[in-house]
N, CA and C of each residue as an Amber inpcrd file, in Angstrom:
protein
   207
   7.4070000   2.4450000  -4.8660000   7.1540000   2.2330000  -3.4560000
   6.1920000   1.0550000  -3.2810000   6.5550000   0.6420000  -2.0940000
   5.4660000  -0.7990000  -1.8990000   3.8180000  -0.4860000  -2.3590000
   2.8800000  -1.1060000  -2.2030000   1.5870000  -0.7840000  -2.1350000
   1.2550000  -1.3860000  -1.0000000   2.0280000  -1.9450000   0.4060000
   1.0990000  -2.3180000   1.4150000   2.9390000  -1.6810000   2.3250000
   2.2360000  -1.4810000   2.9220000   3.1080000  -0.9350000   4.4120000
   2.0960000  -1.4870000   5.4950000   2.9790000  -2.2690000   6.0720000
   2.7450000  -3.3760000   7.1890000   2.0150000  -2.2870000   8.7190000
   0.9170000  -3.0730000   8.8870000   0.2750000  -2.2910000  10.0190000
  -0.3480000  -0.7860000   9.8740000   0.0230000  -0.2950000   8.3070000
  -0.6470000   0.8490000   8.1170000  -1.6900000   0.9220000   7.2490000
  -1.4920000  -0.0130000   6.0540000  -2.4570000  -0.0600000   5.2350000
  -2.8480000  -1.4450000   4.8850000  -2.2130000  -2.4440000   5.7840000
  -2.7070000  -3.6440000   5.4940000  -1.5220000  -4.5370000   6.3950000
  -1.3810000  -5.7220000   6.1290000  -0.9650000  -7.0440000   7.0420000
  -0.2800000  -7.8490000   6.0360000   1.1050000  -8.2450000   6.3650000
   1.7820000  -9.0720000   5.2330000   1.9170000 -10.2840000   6.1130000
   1.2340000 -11.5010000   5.6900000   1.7230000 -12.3730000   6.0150000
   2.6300000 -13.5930000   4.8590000   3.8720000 -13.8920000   6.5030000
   4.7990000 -14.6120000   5.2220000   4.2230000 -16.1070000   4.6610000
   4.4010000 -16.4100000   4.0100000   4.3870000 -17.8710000   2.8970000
   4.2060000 -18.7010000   3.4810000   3.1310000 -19.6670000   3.5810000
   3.1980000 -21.3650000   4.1460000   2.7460000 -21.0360000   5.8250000
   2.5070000 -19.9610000   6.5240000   2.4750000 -19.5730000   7.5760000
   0.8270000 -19.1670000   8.1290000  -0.0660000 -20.6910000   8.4710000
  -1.2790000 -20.5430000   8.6990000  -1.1440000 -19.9440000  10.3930000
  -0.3070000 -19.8580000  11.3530000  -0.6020000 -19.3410000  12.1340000
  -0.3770000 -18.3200000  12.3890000   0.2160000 -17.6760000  11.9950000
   0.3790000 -15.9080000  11.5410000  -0.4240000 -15.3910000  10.8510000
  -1.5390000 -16.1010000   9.5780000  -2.5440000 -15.9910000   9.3030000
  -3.7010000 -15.8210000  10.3220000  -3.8100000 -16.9560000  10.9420000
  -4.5760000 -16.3950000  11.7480000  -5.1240000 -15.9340000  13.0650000
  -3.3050000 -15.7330000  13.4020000  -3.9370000 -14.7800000  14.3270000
  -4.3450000 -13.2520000  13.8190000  -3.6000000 -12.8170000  12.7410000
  -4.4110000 -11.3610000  11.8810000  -5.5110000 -11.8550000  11.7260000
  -6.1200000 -12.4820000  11.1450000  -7.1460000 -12.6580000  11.3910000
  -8.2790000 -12.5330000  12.6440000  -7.6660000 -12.8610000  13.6630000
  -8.1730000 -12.9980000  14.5450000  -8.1330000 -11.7160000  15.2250000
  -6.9340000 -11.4170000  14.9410000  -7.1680000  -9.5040000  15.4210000
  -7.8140000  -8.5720000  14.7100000  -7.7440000  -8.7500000  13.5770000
  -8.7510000  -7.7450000  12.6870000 -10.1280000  -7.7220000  12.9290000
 -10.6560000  -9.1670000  13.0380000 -11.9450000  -9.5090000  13.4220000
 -12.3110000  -8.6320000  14.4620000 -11.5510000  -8.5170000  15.5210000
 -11.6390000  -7.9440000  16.8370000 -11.4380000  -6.7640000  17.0480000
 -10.8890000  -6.1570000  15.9050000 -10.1630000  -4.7860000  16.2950000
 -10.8970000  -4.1560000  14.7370000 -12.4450000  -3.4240000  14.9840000
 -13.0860000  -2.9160000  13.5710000 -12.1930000  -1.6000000  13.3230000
 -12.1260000  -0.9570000  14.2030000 -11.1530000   0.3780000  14.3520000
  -9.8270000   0.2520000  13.5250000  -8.7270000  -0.6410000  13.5440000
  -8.0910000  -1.0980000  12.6280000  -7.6990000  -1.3070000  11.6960000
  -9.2320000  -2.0950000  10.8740000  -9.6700000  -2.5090000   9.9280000
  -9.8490000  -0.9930000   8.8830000 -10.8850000  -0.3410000   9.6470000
 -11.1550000   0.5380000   8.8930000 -10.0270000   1.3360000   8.7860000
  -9.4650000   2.0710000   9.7410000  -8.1210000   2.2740000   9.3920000
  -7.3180000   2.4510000   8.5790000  -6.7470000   1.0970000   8.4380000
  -5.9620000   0.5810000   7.5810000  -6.5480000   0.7160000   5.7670000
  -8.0330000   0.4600000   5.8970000  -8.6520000   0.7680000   4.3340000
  -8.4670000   2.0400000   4.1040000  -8.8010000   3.5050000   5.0460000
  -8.8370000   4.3910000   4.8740000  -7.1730000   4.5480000   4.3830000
  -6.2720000   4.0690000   5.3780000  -5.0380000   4.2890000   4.9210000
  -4.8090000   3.8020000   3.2190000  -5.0930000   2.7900000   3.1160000
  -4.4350000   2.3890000   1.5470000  -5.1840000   3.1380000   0.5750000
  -6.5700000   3.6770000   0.7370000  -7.0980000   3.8730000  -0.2890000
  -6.4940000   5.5670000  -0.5630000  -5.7170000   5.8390000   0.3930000
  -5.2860000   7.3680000   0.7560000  -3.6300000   7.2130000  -0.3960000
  -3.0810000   6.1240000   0.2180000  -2.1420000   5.6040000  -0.6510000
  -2.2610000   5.0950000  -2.1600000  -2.8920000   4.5940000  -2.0610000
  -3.2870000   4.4710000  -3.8180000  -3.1990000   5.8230000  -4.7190000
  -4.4910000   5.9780000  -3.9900000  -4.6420000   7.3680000  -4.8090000
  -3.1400000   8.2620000  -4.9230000  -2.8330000   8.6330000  -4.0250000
  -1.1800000   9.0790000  -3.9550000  -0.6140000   8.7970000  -4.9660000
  -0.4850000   7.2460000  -4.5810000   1.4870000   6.6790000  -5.1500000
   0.8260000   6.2950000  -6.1260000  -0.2990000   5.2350000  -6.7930000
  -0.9080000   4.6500000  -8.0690000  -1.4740000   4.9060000  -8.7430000
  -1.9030000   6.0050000  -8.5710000  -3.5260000   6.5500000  -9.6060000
  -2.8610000   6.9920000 -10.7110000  -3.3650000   7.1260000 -11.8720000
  -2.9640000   7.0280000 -13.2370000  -2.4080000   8.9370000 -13.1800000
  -3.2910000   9.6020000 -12.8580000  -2.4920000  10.8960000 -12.8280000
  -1.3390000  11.0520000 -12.0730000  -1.2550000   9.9400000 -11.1060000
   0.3910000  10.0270000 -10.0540000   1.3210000   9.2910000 -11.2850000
   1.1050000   8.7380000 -11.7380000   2.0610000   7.4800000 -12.6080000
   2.4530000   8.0770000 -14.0540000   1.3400000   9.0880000 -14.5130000
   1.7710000   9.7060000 -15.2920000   2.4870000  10.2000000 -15.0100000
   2.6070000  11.4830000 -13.8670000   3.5970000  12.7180000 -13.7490000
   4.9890000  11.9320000 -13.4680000   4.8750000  10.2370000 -12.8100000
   6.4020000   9.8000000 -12.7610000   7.0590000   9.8930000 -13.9380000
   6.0040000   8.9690000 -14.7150000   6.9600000   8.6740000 -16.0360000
   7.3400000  10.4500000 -16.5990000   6.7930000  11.1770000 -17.2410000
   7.0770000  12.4950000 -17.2010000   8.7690000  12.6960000 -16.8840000
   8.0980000  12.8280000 -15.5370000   9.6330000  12.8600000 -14.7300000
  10.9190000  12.0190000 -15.5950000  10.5120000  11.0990000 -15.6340000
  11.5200000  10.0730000 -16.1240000  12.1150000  10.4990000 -17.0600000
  10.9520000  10.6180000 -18.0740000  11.4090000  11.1860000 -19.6000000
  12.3680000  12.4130000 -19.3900000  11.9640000  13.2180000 -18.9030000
  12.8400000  14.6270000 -18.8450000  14.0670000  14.4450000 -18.3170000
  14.0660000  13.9280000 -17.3280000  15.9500000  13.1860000 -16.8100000
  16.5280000  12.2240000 -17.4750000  15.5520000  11.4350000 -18.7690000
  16.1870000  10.8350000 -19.4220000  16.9970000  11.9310000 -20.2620000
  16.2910000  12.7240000 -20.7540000  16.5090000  13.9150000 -21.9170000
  17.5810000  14.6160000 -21.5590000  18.0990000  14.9790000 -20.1600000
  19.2600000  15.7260000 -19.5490000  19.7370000  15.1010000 -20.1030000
  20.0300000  13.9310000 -20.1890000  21.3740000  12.9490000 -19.9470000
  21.7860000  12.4880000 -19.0170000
């Protein structure tokens, strides 16, 4: 799964694109509520989807449906 989901845990801006830069910028600045937010969100996600005990139990997973066949 991704590690950033747009507007929930962070802001994707596309390539070569300074004014889409900054206007996030310019809204984040403005909007602390947001900001924090959005950290609370990813760091909620990390832990979830990335943390070494989540990544273990994937692979796990893996192995054993490899093993079915």
């Amino acid at each position: 799964s991704d590690a950033i989901l747009p507007g929930e845990t962070g802001l994707l801006i596309p390539v070569r694109s300074s004014k889409f830069l900054k206007n996030a910028m310019s809204n984040l600045a403005s909007n602390i509520q947001l900001v924090n937010d959005m950290g609370l969100n990813a760091r909620k996600r990390a832990i979830n989807h990335f943390s070494e005990n989540s990544i273990t139990l994937k692979i796990l997973q893996l192995y054993k449906n490899m093993l079915k066949g």
